[in-house]
């Protein structure tokens, strides 16, 4: 029987932003293992801020498995962290407690910076590169440098090999800043794929001697911050919708503004300033094709009779996609559809 290299991946207990952690175990299977075939495993929670030293074992419960084309017989195993009893979710385990619904579709736009020696890739040793303007969707060495495109292309292929719904790439507004998009049906599926895509990117960048900076405003001054716009649509929004329902939905988003901001990523006040295509953190607004609104309504939504998907532009690049998607679903669930 072939021996498979199983990379168990989980989120640690650091706040406000958990780190990705992983370790390998080798197991024999007839063929690529299904989720049901993958056993629970353990780790030392005292080294990840998830347990005290005296009783430190936490449990890893596999929740999704993806082919890992960087290894012969490799698998990436996304896990939830459980208490030692194996059934109680650890307090750091947001995935276990969020709402989920496969009829609700999420499209996340993950922005990030590639970083070299503590600066965005392509920044000179001293001072700054040419100001923002030509970098967004840019081409040519002066705009994107010599290695970034190779990295984002390799990342795309690794995600596609893994079966992740990677949907696209673009160079972003700041030098060294990029975006990829992931689409998934259900909050857990979409968020699992964002976390695993982040993992794949971090691991890929090791071999280039680069870091991935996910902070939402790493460069002060007139340089764009990083978001993770959350596009969403329920079955009802896609198939029935209507202006009246839409306005009730927006009223619920307005009412829950603080609850949304609380899980939309740390330091978001540095990014949601009202400048650079964002609404201020303390305001809620929506508008057709309005990139300065909290929620952007695509033209197609209005043209189809207020049916389709909406874009919440507030979540940031460091946000936990489980908590973000779960919060969006919670607000939606408060609005009657009849
Ligand atoms: P922009 O940069 O103009 O905001 P992108 O093309 O980067 O737009 O991202 C659009 C996102 O919308 C993608 O992640 C895509 O998966 C998502 N999306 C498209 N249709 C739907 C839908 N019906 N429900 C949820 N998300 C959707
Ligand atoms: Mn985008
Ligand atoms: Mn973008
Ligand atoms: Mn967007």
Short mmCIF file of C-alpha atoms and ligand atoms in Angstrom, two decimals:
data_model
loop_
_atom_site.label_atom_id
_atom_site.label_comp_id
_atom_site.label_asym_id
_atom_site.label_seq_id
_atom_site.Cartn_x
_atom_site.Cartn_y
_atom_site.Cartn_z
CA UNK A 1 0.00 0.00 0.00
CA UNK A 2 1.33 3.47 -0.79
CA UNK A 3 2.43 5.66 2.09
CA UNK A 4 0.75 9.07 2.12
CA UNK A 5 2.27 12.23 3.57
CA UNK A 6 -0.52 13.89 5.50
CA UNK A 7 0.07 17.54 6.39
CA UNK A 8 -2.34 18.32 9.25
CA UNK A 9 -3.04 22.09 9.28
CA UNK A 10 -4.67 24.08 12.08
CA UNK A 11 -5.06 27.57 13.54
CA UNK A 12 -3.23 28.32 16.76
CA UNK A 13 -4.43 30.31 19.79
CA UNK A 14 -2.67 33.63 19.09
CA UNK A 15 -4.84 36.74 19.18
CA UNK A 16 -6.06 38.83 17.48
CA UNK A 17 -4.83 36.83 14.49
CA UNK A 18 -4.19 33.10 14.64
CA UNK A 19 -1.16 31.63 12.89
CA UNK A 20 -1.31 28.65 10.62
CA UNK A 21 0.50 25.60 12.02
CA UNK A 22 1.12 22.20 10.48
CA UNK A 23 2.93 18.91 10.91
CA UNK A 24 3.27 15.72 8.91
CA UNK A 25 2.34 12.14 9.60
CA UNK A 26 2.76 9.16 7.28
CA UNK A 27 -0.07 6.64 6.86
CA UNK A 28 -0.80 3.87 4.39
CA UNK A 29 -3.93 3.95 2.24
CA UNK A 30 -4.97 2.03 -0.89
CA UNK A 31 -5.58 5.33 -2.65
CA UNK A 32 -5.91 9.05 -1.83
CA UNK A 33 -7.66 9.10 1.57
CA UNK A 34 -11.19 10.33 2.09
CA UNK A 35 -11.98 12.62 5.01
CA UNK A 36 -13.66 9.70 6.83
CA UNK A 37 -10.46 7.65 6.63
CA UNK A 38 -8.31 10.31 8.29
CA UNK A 39 -7.81 9.79 12.03
CA UNK A 40 -7.83 12.48 14.68
CA UNK A 41 -4.33 13.48 15.81
CA UNK A 42 -2.85 15.52 18.67
CA UNK A 43 -0.37 18.30 19.31
CA UNK A 44 1.22 20.19 22.17
CA UNK A 45 -1.18 23.06 22.84
CA UNK A 46 1.20 24.65 25.35
CA UNK A 47 3.43 25.63 22.41
CA UNK A 48 0.61 27.28 20.45
CA UNK A 49 -1.17 29.26 23.19
CA UNK A 50 -3.91 26.63 23.31
CA UNK A 51 -3.18 24.87 26.62
CA UNK A 52 -1.35 25.10 29.93
CA UNK A 53 1.87 23.13 30.31
CA UNK A 54 0.45 20.53 32.68
CA UNK A 55 -2.31 19.13 30.51
CA UNK A 56 -1.27 20.27 27.09
CA UNK A 57 -2.65 17.84 24.54
CA UNK A 58 -5.15 19.23 22.05
CA UNK A 59 -6.91 17.18 19.39
CA UNK A 60 -6.81 17.76 15.63
CA UNK A 61 -10.02 16.75 13.90
CA UNK A 62 -9.77 16.62 10.08
CA UNK A 63 -12.53 18.62 8.35
CA UNK A 64 -11.29 18.88 4.75
CA UNK A 65 -8.62 17.13 2.65
CA UNK A 66 -6.86 18.36 -0.50
CA UNK A 67 -4.21 16.83 -2.80
CA UNK A 68 -0.77 18.37 -2.22
CA UNK A 69 1.02 18.35 -5.58
CA UNK A 70 4.29 19.52 -4.04
CA UNK A 71 4.80 16.02 -2.63
CA UNK A 72 4.55 12.47 -3.93
CA UNK A 73 1.37 11.09 -2.31
CA UNK A 74 0.82 14.32 -0.41
CA UNK A 75 -2.36 15.55 1.25
CA UNK A 76 -3.23 18.82 2.99
CA UNK A 77 -5.58 18.09 5.88
CA UNK A 78 -7.43 21.10 7.29
CA UNK A 79 -8.34 20.48 10.94
CA UNK A 80 -10.44 21.90 13.76
CA UNK A 81 -8.82 22.05 17.19
CA UNK A 82 -10.76 20.13 19.84
CA UNK A 83 -10.34 19.79 23.61
CA UNK A 84 -8.67 16.59 24.90
CA UNK A 85 -12.07 14.84 24.98
CA UNK A 86 -12.04 15.05 21.16
CA UNK A 87 -15.62 16.35 20.93
CA UNK A 88 -15.67 19.79 22.60
CA UNK A 89 -14.42 22.57 20.31
CA UNK A 90 -11.41 24.45 21.68
CA UNK A 91 -12.22 28.14 22.39
CA UNK A 92 -9.95 29.12 19.46
CA UNK A 93 -12.02 27.00 17.07
CA UNK A 94 -14.33 29.50 15.36
CA UNK A 95 -15.24 27.09 12.56
CA UNK A 96 -17.14 24.81 14.94
CA UNK A 97 -19.63 27.46 16.02
CA UNK A 98 -20.52 29.45 12.88
CA UNK A 99 -23.67 29.16 10.78
CA UNK A 100 -23.29 27.27 7.54
CA UNK A 101 -25.54 26.79 4.52
CA UNK A 102 -24.43 25.31 1.19
CA UNK A 103 -27.02 27.47 -0.56
CA UNK A 104 -25.09 30.58 0.49
CA UNK A 105 -22.14 31.25 -1.77
CA UNK A 106 -19.08 33.25 -0.77
CA UNK A 107 -16.42 34.84 -2.94
CA UNK A 108 -13.44 36.21 -1.00
CA UNK A 109 -10.92 38.58 -2.57
CA UNK A 110 -7.73 38.04 -0.59
CA UNK A 111 -5.26 40.93 -0.85
CA UNK A 112 -1.73 40.74 0.57
CA UNK A 113 1.79 42.08 0.16
CA UNK A 114 4.85 40.06 -0.75
CA UNK A 115 7.56 41.20 1.67
CA UNK A 116 11.34 41.09 1.46
CA UNK A 117 13.54 42.18 4.36
CA UNK A 118 10.64 43.87 6.12
CA UNK A 119 9.45 45.90 3.09
CA UNK A 120 7.09 45.33 0.18
CA UNK A 121 8.82 43.43 -2.62
CA UNK A 122 10.21 45.98 -5.07
CA UNK A 123 10.60 48.84 -2.59
CA UNK A 124 14.13 50.29 -2.74
CA UNK A 125 16.44 49.98 0.31
CA UNK A 126 15.90 53.67 1.10
CA UNK A 127 12.80 55.71 0.38
CA UNK A 128 9.93 54.77 -1.84
CA UNK A 129 9.26 53.53 -5.37
CA UNK A 130 7.17 55.50 -7.89
CA UNK A 131 3.79 56.45 -6.41
CA UNK A 132 0.68 54.32 -6.88
CA UNK A 133 -1.00 54.50 -10.25
CA UNK A 134 0.45 51.98 -12.66
CA UNK A 135 0.82 48.97 -10.36
CA UNK A 136 -2.84 47.83 -10.30
CA UNK A 137 -3.21 45.09 -12.97
CA UNK A 138 0.15 46.35 -14.20
CA UNK A 139 2.62 44.65 -16.47
CA UNK A 140 6.33 45.11 -16.98
CA UNK A 141 9.36 44.87 -14.72
CA UNK A 142 9.08 48.42 -13.38
CA UNK A 143 5.57 47.63 -12.14
CA UNK A 144 5.69 44.03 -10.93
CA UNK A 145 9.38 43.13 -10.76
CA UNK A 146 10.90 39.83 -11.82
CA UNK A 147 9.63 37.15 -9.46
CA UNK A 148 6.15 38.03 -8.17
CA UNK A 149 4.33 36.77 -11.22
CA UNK A 150 6.13 33.43 -10.99
CA UNK A 151 4.96 33.12 -7.37
CA UNK A 152 1.32 34.00 -7.98
CA UNK A 153 1.23 31.63 -10.99
CA UNK A 154 2.71 28.77 -8.96
CA UNK A 155 0.28 29.53 -6.17
CA UNK A 156 -2.61 29.36 -8.64
CA UNK A 157 -1.48 25.97 -9.95
CA UNK A 158 -0.99 24.55 -6.46
CA UNK A 159 -4.49 25.70 -5.47
CA UNK A 160 -6.05 24.22 -8.61
CA UNK A 161 -4.15 20.95 -8.05
CA UNK A 162 -5.61 20.89 -4.54
CA UNK A 163 -9.15 21.30 -5.88
CA UNK A 164 -9.47 24.76 -4.37
CA UNK A 165 -11.83 27.10 -6.21
CA UNK A 166 -9.21 29.73 -6.98
CA UNK A 167 -10.94 32.08 -9.40
CA UNK A 168 -8.40 34.68 -10.40
CA UNK A 169 -5.38 36.87 -9.75
CA UNK A 170 -4.56 40.55 -10.11
CA UNK A 171 -1.68 42.81 -9.25
CA UNK A 172 -3.02 45.39 -6.76
CA UNK A 173 -2.76 49.14 -6.29
CA UNK A 174 0.39 49.25 -4.13
CA UNK A 175 3.81 48.04 -5.22
CA UNK A 176 4.31 44.45 -4.10
CA UNK A 177 0.57 43.99 -3.44
CA UNK A 178 -1.48 41.18 -5.02
CA UNK A 179 -4.92 39.61 -4.84
CA UNK A 180 -6.43 36.20 -5.44
CA UNK A 181 -10.09 35.26 -5.38
CA UNK A 182 -11.66 32.12 -3.93
CA UNK A 183 -15.28 31.08 -4.39
CA UNK A 184 -17.07 28.46 -2.28
CA UNK A 185 -20.58 27.21 -1.59
CA UNK A 186 -21.14 27.38 2.17
CA UNK A 187 -19.32 29.42 4.79
CA UNK A 188 -17.14 26.55 5.99
CA UNK A 189 -16.13 25.38 2.54
CA UNK A 190 -15.22 28.88 1.30
CA UNK A 191 -13.35 29.74 4.50
CA UNK A 192 -11.48 26.39 4.59
CA UNK A 193 -10.26 27.12 1.08
CA UNK A 194 -9.07 30.64 2.00
CA UNK A 195 -7.11 29.29 4.95
CA UNK A 196 -5.55 26.50 2.90
CA UNK A 197 -4.77 28.93 0.05
CA UNK A 198 -3.05 31.20 2.60
CA UNK A 199 -1.13 28.17 3.87
CA UNK A 200 -0.02 27.21 0.34
CA UNK A 201 1.12 30.78 -0.35
CA UNK A 202 3.10 31.08 2.89
CA UNK A 203 4.81 27.74 2.28
CA UNK A 204 5.57 28.55 -1.35
CA UNK A 205 7.16 31.88 -0.40
CA UNK A 206 9.59 30.15 1.99
CA UNK A 207 11.62 28.94 -0.97
CA UNK A 208 11.82 32.47 -2.40
CA UNK A 209 13.04 33.96 0.88
CA UNK A 210 9.89 36.09 1.02
CA UNK A 211 7.19 36.63 3.59
CA UNK A 212 3.51 37.23 3.03
CA UNK A 213 2.28 40.33 4.87
CA UNK A 214 -1.43 40.02 5.56
CA UNK A 215 -1.73 43.10 7.79
CA UNK A 216 -4.43 45.48 6.52
CA UNK A 217 -2.23 48.60 6.44
CA UNK A 218 1.44 47.61 6.44
CA UNK A 219 2.76 50.75 4.71
CA UNK A 220 1.88 54.11 6.19
CA UNK A 221 1.01 57.05 3.99
CA UNK A 222 -0.46 57.09 0.52
CA UNK A 223 -0.27 53.36 -0.03
CA UNK A 224 -3.34 51.14 -0.26
CA UNK A 225 -4.18 48.79 2.57
CA UNK A 226 -5.27 45.20 2.07
CA UNK A 227 -8.83 43.96 2.24
CA UNK A 228 -10.64 40.70 1.84
CA UNK A 229 -13.90 41.77 0.23
CA UNK A 230 -16.64 39.24 0.98
CA UNK A 231 -19.08 38.69 -1.89
CA UNK A 232 -22.14 36.72 -0.87
CA UNK A 233 -25.44 35.45 -2.19
CA UNK A 234 -28.09 33.23 -0.64
CA UNK A 235 -30.38 31.08 -2.70
CA UNK A 236 -33.17 33.57 -1.90
CA UNK A 237 -31.07 36.53 -3.05
CA UNK A 238 -30.26 34.78 -6.31
CA UNK A 239 -33.71 33.44 -7.10
CA UNK A 240 -36.25 35.78 -5.49
CA UNK A 241 -34.60 38.90 -4.11
CA UNK A 242 -36.40 42.20 -4.76
CA UNK A 243 -35.91 45.77 -3.61
CA UNK A 244 -37.99 45.44 -0.46
CA UNK A 245 -36.02 42.41 0.78
CA UNK A 246 -32.76 44.12 -0.16
CA UNK A 247 -33.60 47.19 1.92
CA UNK A 248 -34.52 45.06 4.94
CA UNK A 249 -31.24 43.19 4.53
CA UNK A 250 -29.26 46.44 4.43
CA UNK A 251 -31.09 47.69 7.53
CA UNK A 252 -29.97 44.55 9.36
CA UNK A 253 -26.37 45.07 8.22
CA UNK A 254 -26.57 48.67 9.43
CA UNK A 255 -27.99 47.62 12.81
CA UNK A 256 -25.24 45.00 13.26
CA UNK A 257 -22.43 47.27 12.07
CA UNK A 258 -20.34 46.92 15.23
CA UNK A 259 -20.75 43.13 15.35
CA UNK A 260 -19.51 42.90 11.78
CA UNK A 261 -16.56 45.23 12.33
CA UNK A 262 -15.60 43.20 15.43
CA UNK A 263 -14.82 40.15 13.27
CA UNK A 264 -13.69 41.90 10.08
CA UNK A 265 -10.01 41.89 11.07
CA UNK A 266 -7.77 43.83 13.48
CA UNK A 267 -6.58 47.41 12.96
CA UNK A 268 -9.30 48.00 10.39
CA UNK A 269 -9.58 51.67 11.46
CA UNK A 270 -6.20 52.15 9.78
CA UNK A 271 -7.70 50.98 6.50
CA UNK A 272 -11.38 52.00 6.65
CA UNK A 273 -10.64 55.70 6.62
CA UNK A 274 -13.05 56.83 3.91
CA UNK A 275 -10.10 57.14 1.50
CA UNK A 276 -8.68 54.62 -0.99
CA UNK A 277 -12.05 53.15 -2.02
CA UNK A 278 -13.32 52.48 1.50
CA UNK A 279 -16.10 53.76 3.72
CA UNK A 280 -15.14 55.01 7.23
CA UNK A 281 -15.17 52.36 9.91
CA UNK A 282 -17.92 54.11 11.89
CA UNK A 283 -20.33 54.52 8.97
CA UNK A 284 -22.46 52.07 7.04
CA UNK A 285 -23.48 52.76 3.45
CA UNK A 286 -24.36 50.93 0.27
CA UNK A 287 -24.43 51.98 -3.34
CA UNK A 288 -24.55 50.76 -6.91
CA UNK A 289 -21.03 50.21 -8.24
CA UNK A 290 -19.84 52.36 -5.30
CA UNK A 291 -16.37 51.35 -4.24
CA UNK A 292 -16.47 53.93 -1.46
CA UNK A 293 -19.46 52.19 0.18
CA UNK A 294 -19.44 49.55 2.90
CA UNK A 295 -21.47 47.30 0.62
CA UNK A 296 -21.18 47.61 -3.15
CA UNK A 297 -24.17 46.61 -5.25
CA UNK A 298 -23.06 45.26 -8.64
CA UNK A 299 -24.87 46.73 -11.68
CA UNK A 300 -26.07 43.21 -12.50
CA UNK A 301 -27.90 43.06 -9.14
CA UNK A 302 -30.06 46.09 -9.89
CA UNK A 303 -30.52 45.19 -13.56
CA UNK A 304 -31.85 41.76 -12.53
CA UNK A 305 -34.47 43.21 -10.18
CA UNK A 306 -32.34 43.28 -7.01
CA UNK A 307 -31.24 39.68 -7.44
CA UNK A 308 -27.76 38.21 -7.25
CA UNK A 309 -24.77 38.84 -5.00
CA UNK A 310 -23.52 41.76 -2.91
CA UNK A 311 -19.99 42.78 -1.97
CA UNK A 312 -19.17 43.63 1.65
CA UNK A 313 -15.96 45.63 1.23
CA UNK A 314 -15.14 46.00 4.92
CA UNK A 315 -13.47 42.69 5.88
CA UNK A 316 -9.70 42.99 5.86
CA UNK A 317 -6.88 40.79 4.67
CA UNK A 318 -6.12 39.46 8.16
CA UNK A 319 -9.72 38.66 9.01
CA UNK A 320 -10.76 35.11 9.88
CA UNK A 321 -12.94 33.99 6.95
CA UNK A 322 -14.85 31.60 9.27
CA UNK A 323 -15.90 34.47 11.53
CA UNK A 324 -16.61 36.81 8.58
CA UNK A 325 -18.80 34.38 6.65
CA UNK A 326 -20.48 33.22 9.85
CA UNK A 327 -21.34 36.81 10.80
CA UNK A 328 -22.73 37.58 7.32
CA UNK A 329 -24.95 34.49 7.55
CA UNK A 330 -26.09 35.45 11.05
CA UNK A 331 -27.26 38.87 9.92
CA UNK A 332 -28.96 37.38 6.86
CA UNK A 333 -30.72 34.86 9.11
CA UNK A 334 -32.30 37.72 11.08
CA UNK A 335 -34.17 39.00 8.02
CA UNK A 336 -37.44 37.23 7.14
CA UNK A 337 -37.69 36.16 3.50
CA UNK A 338 -41.45 35.87 3.12
P1 LIG B 1 -13.78 43.28 -7.78
O1 LIG B 1 -12.29 43.36 -7.65
O2 LIG B 1 -14.32 44.07 -8.93
O3 LIG B 1 -14.50 43.60 -6.51
P2 LIG B 1 -13.39 40.38 -8.21
O4 LIG B 1 -13.54 39.84 -9.60
O5 LIG B 1 -12.03 40.48 -7.65
O6 LIG B 1 -14.19 41.77 -8.15
O7 LIG B 1 -14.21 39.47 -7.20
C1 LIG B 1 -15.54 39.14 -7.41
C2 LIG B 1 -15.91 38.02 -6.45
O8 LIG B 1 -17.33 37.82 -6.46
C3 LIG B 1 -15.28 36.68 -6.75
O9 LIG B 1 -14.65 36.20 -5.58
C4 LIG B 1 -16.47 35.81 -7.12
O10 LIG B 1 -16.31 34.47 -6.73
C5 LIG B 1 -17.58 36.45 -6.32
N1 LIG B 1 -18.92 36.12 -6.80
C6 LIG B 1 -19.37 36.17 -8.08
N2 LIG B 1 -20.66 35.74 -8.14
C7 LIG B 1 -21.04 35.43 -6.87
C8 LIG B 1 -22.23 34.93 -6.27
N3 LIG B 1 -23.34 34.70 -6.98
N4 LIG B 1 -22.25 34.72 -4.93
C9 LIG B 1 -21.15 34.99 -4.20
N5 LIG B 1 -19.99 35.43 -4.69
C10 LIG B 1 -19.92 35.66 -6.02
MN1 LIG B 2 -11.01 42.03 -6.69
MN1 LIG B 3 -8.72 44.20 -4.77
MN1 LIG B 4 -13.83 43.74 -4.55
#
